[in-house]
Short mmCIF file of C-alpha atoms and ligand atoms in Angstrom, two decimals:
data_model
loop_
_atom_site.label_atom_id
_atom_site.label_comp_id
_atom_site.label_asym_id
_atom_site.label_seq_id
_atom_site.Cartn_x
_atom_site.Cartn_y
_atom_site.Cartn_z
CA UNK A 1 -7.39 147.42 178.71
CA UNK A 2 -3.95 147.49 179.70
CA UNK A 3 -3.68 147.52 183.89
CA UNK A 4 -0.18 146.06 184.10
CA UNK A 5 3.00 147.04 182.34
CA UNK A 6 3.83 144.91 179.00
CA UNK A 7 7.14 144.13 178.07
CA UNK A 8 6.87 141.31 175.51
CA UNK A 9 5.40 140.22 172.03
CA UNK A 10 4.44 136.95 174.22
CA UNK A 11 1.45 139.18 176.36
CA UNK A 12 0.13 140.84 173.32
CA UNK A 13 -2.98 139.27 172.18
CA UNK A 14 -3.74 138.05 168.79
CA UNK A 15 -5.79 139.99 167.71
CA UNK A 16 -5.75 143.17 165.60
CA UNK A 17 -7.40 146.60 165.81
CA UNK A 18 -6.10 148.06 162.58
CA UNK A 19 -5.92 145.71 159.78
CA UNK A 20 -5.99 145.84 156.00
CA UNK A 21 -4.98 149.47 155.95
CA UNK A 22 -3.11 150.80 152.55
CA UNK A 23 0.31 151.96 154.24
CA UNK A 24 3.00 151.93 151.77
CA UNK A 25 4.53 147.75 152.83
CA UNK A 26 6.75 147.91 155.42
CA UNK A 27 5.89 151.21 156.56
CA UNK A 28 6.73 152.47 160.46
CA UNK A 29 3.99 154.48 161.09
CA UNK A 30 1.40 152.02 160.93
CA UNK A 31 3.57 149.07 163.18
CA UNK A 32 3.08 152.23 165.46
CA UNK A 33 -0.07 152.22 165.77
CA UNK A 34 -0.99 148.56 165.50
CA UNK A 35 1.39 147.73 168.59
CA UNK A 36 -0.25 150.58 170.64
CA UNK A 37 -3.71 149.66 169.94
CA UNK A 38 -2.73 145.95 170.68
CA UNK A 39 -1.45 147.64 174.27
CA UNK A 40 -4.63 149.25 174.85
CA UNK A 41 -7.56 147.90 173.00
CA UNK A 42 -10.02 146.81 172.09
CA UNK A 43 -11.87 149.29 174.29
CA UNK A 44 -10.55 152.24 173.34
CA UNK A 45 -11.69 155.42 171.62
CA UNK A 46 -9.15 156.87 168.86
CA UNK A 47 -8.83 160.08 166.91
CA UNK A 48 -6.44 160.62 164.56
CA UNK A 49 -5.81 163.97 162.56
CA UNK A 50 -5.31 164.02 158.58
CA UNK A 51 -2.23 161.95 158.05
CA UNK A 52 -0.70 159.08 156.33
CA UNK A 53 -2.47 157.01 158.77
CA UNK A 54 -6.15 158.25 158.49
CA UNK A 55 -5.25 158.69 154.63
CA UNK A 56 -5.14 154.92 154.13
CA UNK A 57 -7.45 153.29 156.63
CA UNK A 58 -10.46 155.17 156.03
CA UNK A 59 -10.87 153.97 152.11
CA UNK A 60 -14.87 154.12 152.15
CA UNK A 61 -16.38 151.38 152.58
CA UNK A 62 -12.81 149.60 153.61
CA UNK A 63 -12.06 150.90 157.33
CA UNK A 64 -8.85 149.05 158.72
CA UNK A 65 -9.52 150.42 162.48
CA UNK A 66 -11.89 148.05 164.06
CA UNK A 67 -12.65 150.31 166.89
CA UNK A 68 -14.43 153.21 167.52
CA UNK A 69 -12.51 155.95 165.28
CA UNK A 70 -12.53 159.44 163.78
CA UNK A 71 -10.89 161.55 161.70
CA UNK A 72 -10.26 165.10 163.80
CA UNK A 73 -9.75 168.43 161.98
CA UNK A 74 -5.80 168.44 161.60
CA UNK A 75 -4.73 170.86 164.18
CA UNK A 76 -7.24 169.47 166.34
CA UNK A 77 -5.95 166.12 167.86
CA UNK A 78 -5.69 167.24 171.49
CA UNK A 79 -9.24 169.56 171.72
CA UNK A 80 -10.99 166.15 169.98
CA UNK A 81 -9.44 163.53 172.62
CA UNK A 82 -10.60 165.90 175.30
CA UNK A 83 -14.09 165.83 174.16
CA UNK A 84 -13.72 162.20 173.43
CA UNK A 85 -12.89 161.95 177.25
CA UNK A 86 -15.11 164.10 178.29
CA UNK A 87 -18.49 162.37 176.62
CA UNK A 88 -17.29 158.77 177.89
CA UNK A 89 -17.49 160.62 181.46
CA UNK A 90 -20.79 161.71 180.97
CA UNK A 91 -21.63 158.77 179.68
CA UNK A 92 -20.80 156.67 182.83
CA UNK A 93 -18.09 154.54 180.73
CA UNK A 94 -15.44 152.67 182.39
CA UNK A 95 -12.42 151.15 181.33
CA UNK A 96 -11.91 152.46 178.53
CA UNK A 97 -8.77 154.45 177.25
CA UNK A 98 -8.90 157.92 174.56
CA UNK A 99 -5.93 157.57 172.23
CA UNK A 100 -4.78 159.99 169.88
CA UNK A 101 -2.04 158.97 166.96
CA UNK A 102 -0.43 162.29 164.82
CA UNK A 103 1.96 162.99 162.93
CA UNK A 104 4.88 165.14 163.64
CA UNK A 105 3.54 167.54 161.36
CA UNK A 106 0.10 167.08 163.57
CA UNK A 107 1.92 167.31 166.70
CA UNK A 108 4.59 169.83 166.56
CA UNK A 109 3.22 172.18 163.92
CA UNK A 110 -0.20 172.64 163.61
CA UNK A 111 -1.88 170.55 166.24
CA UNK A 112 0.80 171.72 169.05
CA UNK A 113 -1.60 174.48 170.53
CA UNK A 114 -4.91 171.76 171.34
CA UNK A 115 -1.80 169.32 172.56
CA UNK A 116 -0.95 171.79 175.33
CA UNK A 117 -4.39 172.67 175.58
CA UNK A 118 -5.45 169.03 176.62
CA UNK A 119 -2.10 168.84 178.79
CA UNK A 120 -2.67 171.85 180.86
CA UNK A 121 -6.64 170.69 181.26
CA UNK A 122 -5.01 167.41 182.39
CA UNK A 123 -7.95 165.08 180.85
CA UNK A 124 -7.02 161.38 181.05
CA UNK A 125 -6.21 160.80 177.22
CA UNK A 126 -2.52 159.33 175.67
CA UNK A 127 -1.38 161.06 172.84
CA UNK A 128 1.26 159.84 170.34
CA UNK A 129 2.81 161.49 167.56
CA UNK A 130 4.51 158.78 165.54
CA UNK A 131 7.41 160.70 164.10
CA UNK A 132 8.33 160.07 160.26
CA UNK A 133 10.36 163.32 160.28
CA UNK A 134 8.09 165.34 157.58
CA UNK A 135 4.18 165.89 156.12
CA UNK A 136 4.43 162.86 154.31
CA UNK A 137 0.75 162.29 153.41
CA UNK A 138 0.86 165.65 151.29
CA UNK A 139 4.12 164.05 149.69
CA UNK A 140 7.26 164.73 151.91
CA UNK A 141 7.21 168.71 152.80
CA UNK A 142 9.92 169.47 155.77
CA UNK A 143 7.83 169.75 159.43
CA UNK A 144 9.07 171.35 162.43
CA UNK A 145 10.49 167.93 163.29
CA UNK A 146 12.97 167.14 159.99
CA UNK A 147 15.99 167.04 161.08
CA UNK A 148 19.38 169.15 160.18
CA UNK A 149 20.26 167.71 156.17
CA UNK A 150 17.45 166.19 155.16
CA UNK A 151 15.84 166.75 151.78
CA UNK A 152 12.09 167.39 151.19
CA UNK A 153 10.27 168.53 148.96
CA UNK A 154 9.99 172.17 150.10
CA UNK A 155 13.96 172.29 150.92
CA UNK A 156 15.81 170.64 148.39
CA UNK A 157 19.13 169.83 148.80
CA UNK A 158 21.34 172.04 146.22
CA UNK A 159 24.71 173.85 145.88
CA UNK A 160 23.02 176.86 148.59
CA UNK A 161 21.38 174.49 150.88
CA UNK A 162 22.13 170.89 152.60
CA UNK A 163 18.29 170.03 152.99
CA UNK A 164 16.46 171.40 155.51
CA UNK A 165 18.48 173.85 157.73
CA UNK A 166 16.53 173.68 160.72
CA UNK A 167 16.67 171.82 163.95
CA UNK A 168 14.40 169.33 164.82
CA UNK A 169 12.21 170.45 167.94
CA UNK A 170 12.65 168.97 171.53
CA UNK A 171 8.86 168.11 171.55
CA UNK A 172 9.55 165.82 174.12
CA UNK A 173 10.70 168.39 176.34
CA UNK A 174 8.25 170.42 175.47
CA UNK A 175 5.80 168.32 176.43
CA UNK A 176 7.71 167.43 180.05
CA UNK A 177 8.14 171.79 180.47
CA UNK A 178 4.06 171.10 180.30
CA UNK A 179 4.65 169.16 184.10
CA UNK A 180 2.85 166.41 182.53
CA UNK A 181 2.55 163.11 184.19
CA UNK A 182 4.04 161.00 182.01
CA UNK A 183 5.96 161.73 178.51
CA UNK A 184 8.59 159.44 177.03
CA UNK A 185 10.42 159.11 173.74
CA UNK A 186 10.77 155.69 171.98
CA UNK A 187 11.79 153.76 168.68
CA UNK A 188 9.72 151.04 166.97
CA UNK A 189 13.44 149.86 166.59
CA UNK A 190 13.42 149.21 170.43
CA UNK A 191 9.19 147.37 170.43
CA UNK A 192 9.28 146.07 173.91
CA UNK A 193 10.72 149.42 175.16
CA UNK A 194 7.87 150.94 173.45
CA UNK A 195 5.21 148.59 174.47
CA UNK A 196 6.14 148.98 177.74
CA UNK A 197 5.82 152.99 177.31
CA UNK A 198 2.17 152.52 175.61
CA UNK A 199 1.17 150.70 179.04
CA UNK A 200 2.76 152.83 181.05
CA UNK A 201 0.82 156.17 179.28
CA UNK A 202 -2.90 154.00 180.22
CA UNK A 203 -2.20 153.57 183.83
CA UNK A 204 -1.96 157.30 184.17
CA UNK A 205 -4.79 159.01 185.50
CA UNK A 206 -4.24 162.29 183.17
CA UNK A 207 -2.66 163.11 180.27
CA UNK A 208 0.05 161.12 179.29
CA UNK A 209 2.59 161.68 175.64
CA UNK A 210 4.26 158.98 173.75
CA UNK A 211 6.97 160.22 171.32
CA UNK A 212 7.71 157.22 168.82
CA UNK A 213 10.14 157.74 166.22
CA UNK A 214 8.65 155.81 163.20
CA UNK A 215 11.22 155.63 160.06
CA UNK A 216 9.19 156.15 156.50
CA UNK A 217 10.78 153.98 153.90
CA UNK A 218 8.76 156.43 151.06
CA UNK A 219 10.19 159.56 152.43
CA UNK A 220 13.54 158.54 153.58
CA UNK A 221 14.79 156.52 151.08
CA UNK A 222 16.12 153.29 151.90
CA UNK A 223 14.59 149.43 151.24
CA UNK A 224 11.42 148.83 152.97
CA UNK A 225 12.65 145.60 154.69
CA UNK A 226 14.86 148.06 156.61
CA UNK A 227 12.17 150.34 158.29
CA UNK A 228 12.96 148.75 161.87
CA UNK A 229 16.64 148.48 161.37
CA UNK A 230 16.74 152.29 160.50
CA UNK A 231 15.00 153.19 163.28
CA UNK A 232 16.72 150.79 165.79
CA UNK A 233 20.22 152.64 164.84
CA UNK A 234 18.85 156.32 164.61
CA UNK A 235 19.41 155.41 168.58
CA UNK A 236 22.41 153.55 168.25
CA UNK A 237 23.69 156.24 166.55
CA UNK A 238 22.56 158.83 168.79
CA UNK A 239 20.12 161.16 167.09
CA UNK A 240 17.51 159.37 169.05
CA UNK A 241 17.42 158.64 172.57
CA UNK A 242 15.02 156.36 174.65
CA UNK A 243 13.79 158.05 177.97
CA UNK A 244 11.12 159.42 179.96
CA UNK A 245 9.94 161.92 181.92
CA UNK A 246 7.61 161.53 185.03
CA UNK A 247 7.34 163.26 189.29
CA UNK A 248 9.43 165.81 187.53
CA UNK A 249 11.90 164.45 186.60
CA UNK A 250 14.19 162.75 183.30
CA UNK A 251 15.09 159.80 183.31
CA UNK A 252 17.42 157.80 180.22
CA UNK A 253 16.48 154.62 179.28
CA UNK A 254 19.43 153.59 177.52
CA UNK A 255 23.13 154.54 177.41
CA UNK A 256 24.41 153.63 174.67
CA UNK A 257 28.44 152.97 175.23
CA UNK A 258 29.60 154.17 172.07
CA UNK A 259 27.65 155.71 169.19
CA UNK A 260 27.59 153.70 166.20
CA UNK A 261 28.95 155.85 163.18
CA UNK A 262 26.77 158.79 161.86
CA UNK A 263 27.77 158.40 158.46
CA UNK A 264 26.30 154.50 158.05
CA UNK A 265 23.12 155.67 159.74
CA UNK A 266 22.84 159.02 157.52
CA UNK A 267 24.54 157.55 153.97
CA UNK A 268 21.47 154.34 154.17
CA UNK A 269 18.85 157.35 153.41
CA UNK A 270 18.22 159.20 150.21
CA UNK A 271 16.86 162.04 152.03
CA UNK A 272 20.69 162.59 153.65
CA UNK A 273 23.03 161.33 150.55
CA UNK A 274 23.70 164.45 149.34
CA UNK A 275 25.40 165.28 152.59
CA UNK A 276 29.02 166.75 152.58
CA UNK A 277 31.59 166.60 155.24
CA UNK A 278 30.98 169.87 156.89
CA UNK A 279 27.19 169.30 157.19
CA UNK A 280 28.20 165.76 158.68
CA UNK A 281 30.49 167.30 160.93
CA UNK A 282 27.34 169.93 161.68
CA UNK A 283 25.25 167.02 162.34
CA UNK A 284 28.00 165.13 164.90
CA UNK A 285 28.21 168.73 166.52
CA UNK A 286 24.29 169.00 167.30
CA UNK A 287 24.18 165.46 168.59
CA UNK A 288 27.30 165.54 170.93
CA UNK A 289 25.69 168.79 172.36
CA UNK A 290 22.52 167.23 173.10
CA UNK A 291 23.35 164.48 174.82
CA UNK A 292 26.14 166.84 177.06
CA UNK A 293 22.84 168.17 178.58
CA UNK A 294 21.22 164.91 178.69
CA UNK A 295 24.10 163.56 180.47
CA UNK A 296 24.23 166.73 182.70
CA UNK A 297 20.79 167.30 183.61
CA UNK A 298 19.07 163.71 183.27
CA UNK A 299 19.12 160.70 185.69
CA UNK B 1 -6.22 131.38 161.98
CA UNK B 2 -7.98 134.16 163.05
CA UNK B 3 -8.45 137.50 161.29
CA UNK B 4 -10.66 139.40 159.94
CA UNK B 5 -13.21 138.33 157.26
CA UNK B 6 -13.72 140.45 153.88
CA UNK B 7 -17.54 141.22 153.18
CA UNK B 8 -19.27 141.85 149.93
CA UNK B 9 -19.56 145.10 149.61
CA UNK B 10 -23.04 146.20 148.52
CA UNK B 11 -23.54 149.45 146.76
CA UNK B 12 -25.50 151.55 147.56
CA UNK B 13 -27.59 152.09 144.78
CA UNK B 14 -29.66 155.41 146.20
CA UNK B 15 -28.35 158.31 147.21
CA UNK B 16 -30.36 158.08 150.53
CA UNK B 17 -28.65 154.70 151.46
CA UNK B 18 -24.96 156.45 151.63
CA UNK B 19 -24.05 156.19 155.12
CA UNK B 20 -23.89 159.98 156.59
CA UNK B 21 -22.68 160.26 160.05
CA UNK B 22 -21.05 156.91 161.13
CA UNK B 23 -19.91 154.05 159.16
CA UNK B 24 -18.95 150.62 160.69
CA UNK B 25 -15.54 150.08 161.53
CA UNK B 26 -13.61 147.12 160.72
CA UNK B 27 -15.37 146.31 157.15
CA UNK B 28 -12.74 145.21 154.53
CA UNK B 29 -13.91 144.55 151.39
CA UNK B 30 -10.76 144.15 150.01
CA UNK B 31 -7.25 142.27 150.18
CA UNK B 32 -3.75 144.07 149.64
CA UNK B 33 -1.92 140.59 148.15
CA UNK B 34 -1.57 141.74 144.74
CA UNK B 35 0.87 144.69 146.32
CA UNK B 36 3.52 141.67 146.64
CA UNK B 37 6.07 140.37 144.68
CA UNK B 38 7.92 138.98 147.08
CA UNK B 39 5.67 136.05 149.52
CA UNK B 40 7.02 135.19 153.29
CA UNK B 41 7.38 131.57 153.78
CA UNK B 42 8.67 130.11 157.14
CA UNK B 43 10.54 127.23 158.04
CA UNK B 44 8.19 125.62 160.82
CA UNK B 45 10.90 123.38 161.28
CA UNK B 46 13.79 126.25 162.23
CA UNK B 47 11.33 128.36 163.64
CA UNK B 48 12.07 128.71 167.68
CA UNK B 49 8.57 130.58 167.82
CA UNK B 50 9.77 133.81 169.29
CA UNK B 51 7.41 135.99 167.89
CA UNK B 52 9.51 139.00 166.67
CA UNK B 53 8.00 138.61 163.03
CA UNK B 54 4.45 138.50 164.88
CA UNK B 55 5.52 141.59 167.18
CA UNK B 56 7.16 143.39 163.97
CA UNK B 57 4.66 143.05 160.90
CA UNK B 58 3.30 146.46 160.58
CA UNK B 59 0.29 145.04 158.65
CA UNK B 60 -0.20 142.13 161.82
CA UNK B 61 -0.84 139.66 159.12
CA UNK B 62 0.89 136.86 161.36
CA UNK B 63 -1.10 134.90 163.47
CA UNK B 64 -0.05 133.19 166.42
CA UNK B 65 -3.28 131.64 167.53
CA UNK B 66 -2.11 127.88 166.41
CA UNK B 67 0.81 125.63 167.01
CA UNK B 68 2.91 127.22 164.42
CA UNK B 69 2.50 130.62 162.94
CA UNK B 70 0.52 131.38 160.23
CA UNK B 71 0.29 134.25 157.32
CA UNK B 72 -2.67 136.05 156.35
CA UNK B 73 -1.84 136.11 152.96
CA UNK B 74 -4.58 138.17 151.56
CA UNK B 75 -3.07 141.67 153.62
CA UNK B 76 0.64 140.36 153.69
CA UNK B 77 2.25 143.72 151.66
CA UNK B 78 5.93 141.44 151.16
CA UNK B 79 7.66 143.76 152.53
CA UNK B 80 10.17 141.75 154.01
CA UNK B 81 10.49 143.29 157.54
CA UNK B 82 9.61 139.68 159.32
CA UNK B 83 12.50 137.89 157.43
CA UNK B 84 15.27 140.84 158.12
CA UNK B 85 14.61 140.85 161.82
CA UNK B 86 14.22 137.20 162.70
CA UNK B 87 17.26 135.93 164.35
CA UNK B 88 17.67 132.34 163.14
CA UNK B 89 16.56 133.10 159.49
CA UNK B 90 13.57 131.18 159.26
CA UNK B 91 11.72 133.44 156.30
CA UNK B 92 12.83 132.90 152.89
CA UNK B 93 11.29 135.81 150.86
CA UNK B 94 10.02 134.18 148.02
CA UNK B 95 9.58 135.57 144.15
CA UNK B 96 5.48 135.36 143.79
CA UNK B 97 4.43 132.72 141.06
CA UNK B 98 7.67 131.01 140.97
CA UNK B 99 10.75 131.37 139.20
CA UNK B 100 9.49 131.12 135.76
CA UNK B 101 8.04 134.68 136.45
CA UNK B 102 11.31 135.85 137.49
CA UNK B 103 13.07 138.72 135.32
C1 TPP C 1 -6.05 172.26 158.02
C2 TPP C 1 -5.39 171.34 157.07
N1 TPP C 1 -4.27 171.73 156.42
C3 TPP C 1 -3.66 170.91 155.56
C4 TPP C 1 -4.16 169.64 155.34
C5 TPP C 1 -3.48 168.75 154.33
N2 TPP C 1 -2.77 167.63 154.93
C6 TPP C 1 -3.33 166.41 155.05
S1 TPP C 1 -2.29 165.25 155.69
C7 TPP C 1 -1.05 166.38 155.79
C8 TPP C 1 0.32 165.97 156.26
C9 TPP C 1 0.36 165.38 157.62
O1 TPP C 1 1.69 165.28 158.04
P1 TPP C 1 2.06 164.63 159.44
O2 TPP C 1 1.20 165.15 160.50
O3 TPP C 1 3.52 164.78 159.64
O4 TPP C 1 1.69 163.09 159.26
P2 TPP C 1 2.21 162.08 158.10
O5 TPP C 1 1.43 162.36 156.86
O6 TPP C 1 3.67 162.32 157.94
O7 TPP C 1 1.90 160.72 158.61
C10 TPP C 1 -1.47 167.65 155.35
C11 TPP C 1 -0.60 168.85 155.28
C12 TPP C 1 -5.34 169.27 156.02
N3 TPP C 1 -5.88 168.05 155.86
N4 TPP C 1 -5.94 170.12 156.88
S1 SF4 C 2 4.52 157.60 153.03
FE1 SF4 C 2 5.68 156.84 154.78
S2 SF4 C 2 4.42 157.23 156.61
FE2 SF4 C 2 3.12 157.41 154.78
S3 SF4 C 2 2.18 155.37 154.53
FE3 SF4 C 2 4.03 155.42 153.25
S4 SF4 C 2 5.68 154.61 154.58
FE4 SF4 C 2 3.95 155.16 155.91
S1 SF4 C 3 11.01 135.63 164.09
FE1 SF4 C 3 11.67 133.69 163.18
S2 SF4 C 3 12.00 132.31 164.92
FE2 SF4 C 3 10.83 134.06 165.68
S3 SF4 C 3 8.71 133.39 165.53
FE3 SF4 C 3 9.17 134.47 163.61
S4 SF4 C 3 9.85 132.89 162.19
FE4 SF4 C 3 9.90 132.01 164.23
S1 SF4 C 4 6.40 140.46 154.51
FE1 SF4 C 4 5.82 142.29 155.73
S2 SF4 C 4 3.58 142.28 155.66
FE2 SF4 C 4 4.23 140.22 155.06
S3 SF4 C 4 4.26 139.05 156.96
FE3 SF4 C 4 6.33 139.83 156.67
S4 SF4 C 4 6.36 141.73 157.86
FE4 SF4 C 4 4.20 141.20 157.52
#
């Protein structure tokens, strides 16, 4: 139970809540997970929606969660943790936390109705979509969060098309336009930042969102000691940002001083290789105009 | 070290022994070593025990309950992660079964 804010690998404890899953090695969802769980558990209730994630920990009889876990109808996430919530209430339960994990598929597709739903009920549950940018557990199909350029499955990159031609949803924003009382993005490239988040989210006394871009070796394309790098320099380079929102307001985490070239950050994937000049030059666009309004609007 | 222990897994034999409902959580009956081909080894001796591998392993196979850390190799996948991001380069990623295996 997490009642103070944790900023270092040195206050985690040792042990693990989600061990001896079947991730692909080195994979970012699942460091996701295991560093929020360490935040929070052991007493915690989780769902988690079909994914990657549920997809290799629940390998009957092998079950790598070692707390109390289910498996919620995909679009479901948010009605399930409200229930959760809701039965540990009647129970009489105390400290305790409800913690939901989906995908960005989960979150910003399919599952994004039951997330406002729980939101605008307000129940005291901390949802986090760990974002791999794409349904990878049905084998790389584009979500409502793959960004501008990248190739999947169901938009291949060809002589007509760049990738996907999309843009990848603010569902952070989203999520704040909700009033919530706390949301925040973050990067298993920046852990302490994150763990700090994850603690943050259980001291809340309703719903909180945690946003955690989580780089997919499989699906991206690039060497699977990399998976932290990658997703350390997807903010470096700008097409991620660290920040939170909470009393109404935005607040950035971190400035960076100078954006560390797109074209190292992009050219290290195999989803983005294929990538010409003008859909570079596309991609510098949309990320200069972003963080305009960040810099405009945000504290 | 501590982590979890693998069980024997029994079978069920009858169809009215398969677990409907709830199962237990936390049973392994299984390692994931024979994903690896490349084994984590650190240098205790450079090691400045700063716990970024420990913080960073996304399958939390490195204990720091002892003096010096420790690897569960039965879920280590070798992926590597824990020797890219420590700072002073104490993991050396190591071909499994030596070199004679190698190519
Ligand atoms: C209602 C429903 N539709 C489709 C599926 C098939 N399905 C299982 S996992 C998955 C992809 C999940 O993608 P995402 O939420 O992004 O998580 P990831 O697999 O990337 O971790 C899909 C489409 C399902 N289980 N249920
Ligand atoms: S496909 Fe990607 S998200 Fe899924 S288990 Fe493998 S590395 Fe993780
Ligand atoms: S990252 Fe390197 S120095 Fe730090 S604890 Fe691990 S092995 Fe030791
Ligand atoms: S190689 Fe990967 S799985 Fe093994 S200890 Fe290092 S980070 Fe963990």
């Amino acid at each position: 139970m997490a009642d103070r804010l944790i900023t270092s690998a040195k206050e985690l404890s040792n042990s693990e809540y989600f061990y001896g899953h079947r991730a692909c090695a080195g994979c970012g969802g699942s460091l996701a997970l295991r560093l929020a769980m360490k935040v929070l558990g052991p007493r915690i209730f989780v769902a988690i929606p079909a994914n990657c994630m549920s997809a290799t920990s629940f390998l009957h009889p092998q079950v790598a969660f070692s707390v109390n876990c289910m498996i919620s109808p995909f679009p479901a996430t948010g009605a399930v943790l409200s229930g959760i919530e809701a039965g540990a209430r009647a129970l009489g339960l105390k400290d305790y936390h409800v913690v939901g994990f989906a995908g960005d598929g989960g979150t910003a597709d399919i599952g994004i109705q039951a997330l406002s739903g729980a939101i605008d009920r307000g129940d005291r549950v901390i949802y986090v979509c760990y974002d791999n940018e794409a349904y990878m557990n049905t084998g790389i199909q584009k979500s409502g969060l793959t960004p501008y350029g990248s190739k999947t499955t169901t938009t291949p990159a060809g002589k007509n098309f760049p990738g996907a031609t999309g843009r990848k949803k603010d569902m952070f924003e989203i999520v704040a336009a909700h009033g919530i009382e706390y949301a925040a993005t973050a990067s298993i490239g920046y852990p302490e930042d994150y763990l700090r988040k994850v603690s943050k989210a259980a001291l809340c006394q309703s719903t909180s969102y945690i946003h955690v871009l989580a780089p997919c070796s499989t699906g991206w394309g690039f060497p699977v000691e990399e998976t932290v790098e990658i997703a350390r320099e997807a903010v470096d380079c700008g097409l991620w940002y660290l920040a939170e929102y909470e009393n109404d307001e935005f607040v950035l985490n971190k400035m960076p001083k100078e954006f560390t070239p797109l074209e190292d950050y992009l050219l290290k994937q195999a989803r983005f290789r294929h990538l010409k000049e003008r859909d570079m030059e596309h991609i510098v666009h949309g990320r200069d105009k972003k963080w305009e309004k960040i810099l405009k609007n945000w504290k | 070290m501590d982590r979890p222990k693998i069980v024997r897994y029994e079978k069920p034999g009858k169809v009215e022994n398969y677990p409907c409902g709830a199962i237990r959580v936390g049973t392994l009956v299984q390692d994931n070593a024979g994903w690896r081909i490349l084994k984590p080894v650190i240098d205790h001796g450079k090691c400045v025990m700063c716990l970024r591998c420990f913080l960073l392993c996304p399958d939390g196979v490195i204990d720091k309950s002892g003096k010096i850390l420790e690897i569960d190799y039965r879920f280590c996948k070798g992926c590597g992660i824990c020797a890219r991001e420590c700072k002073v380069e104490a993991i050396e990623m190591v071909r499994e079964g030596g070199d004679e295996d190698a190519g």
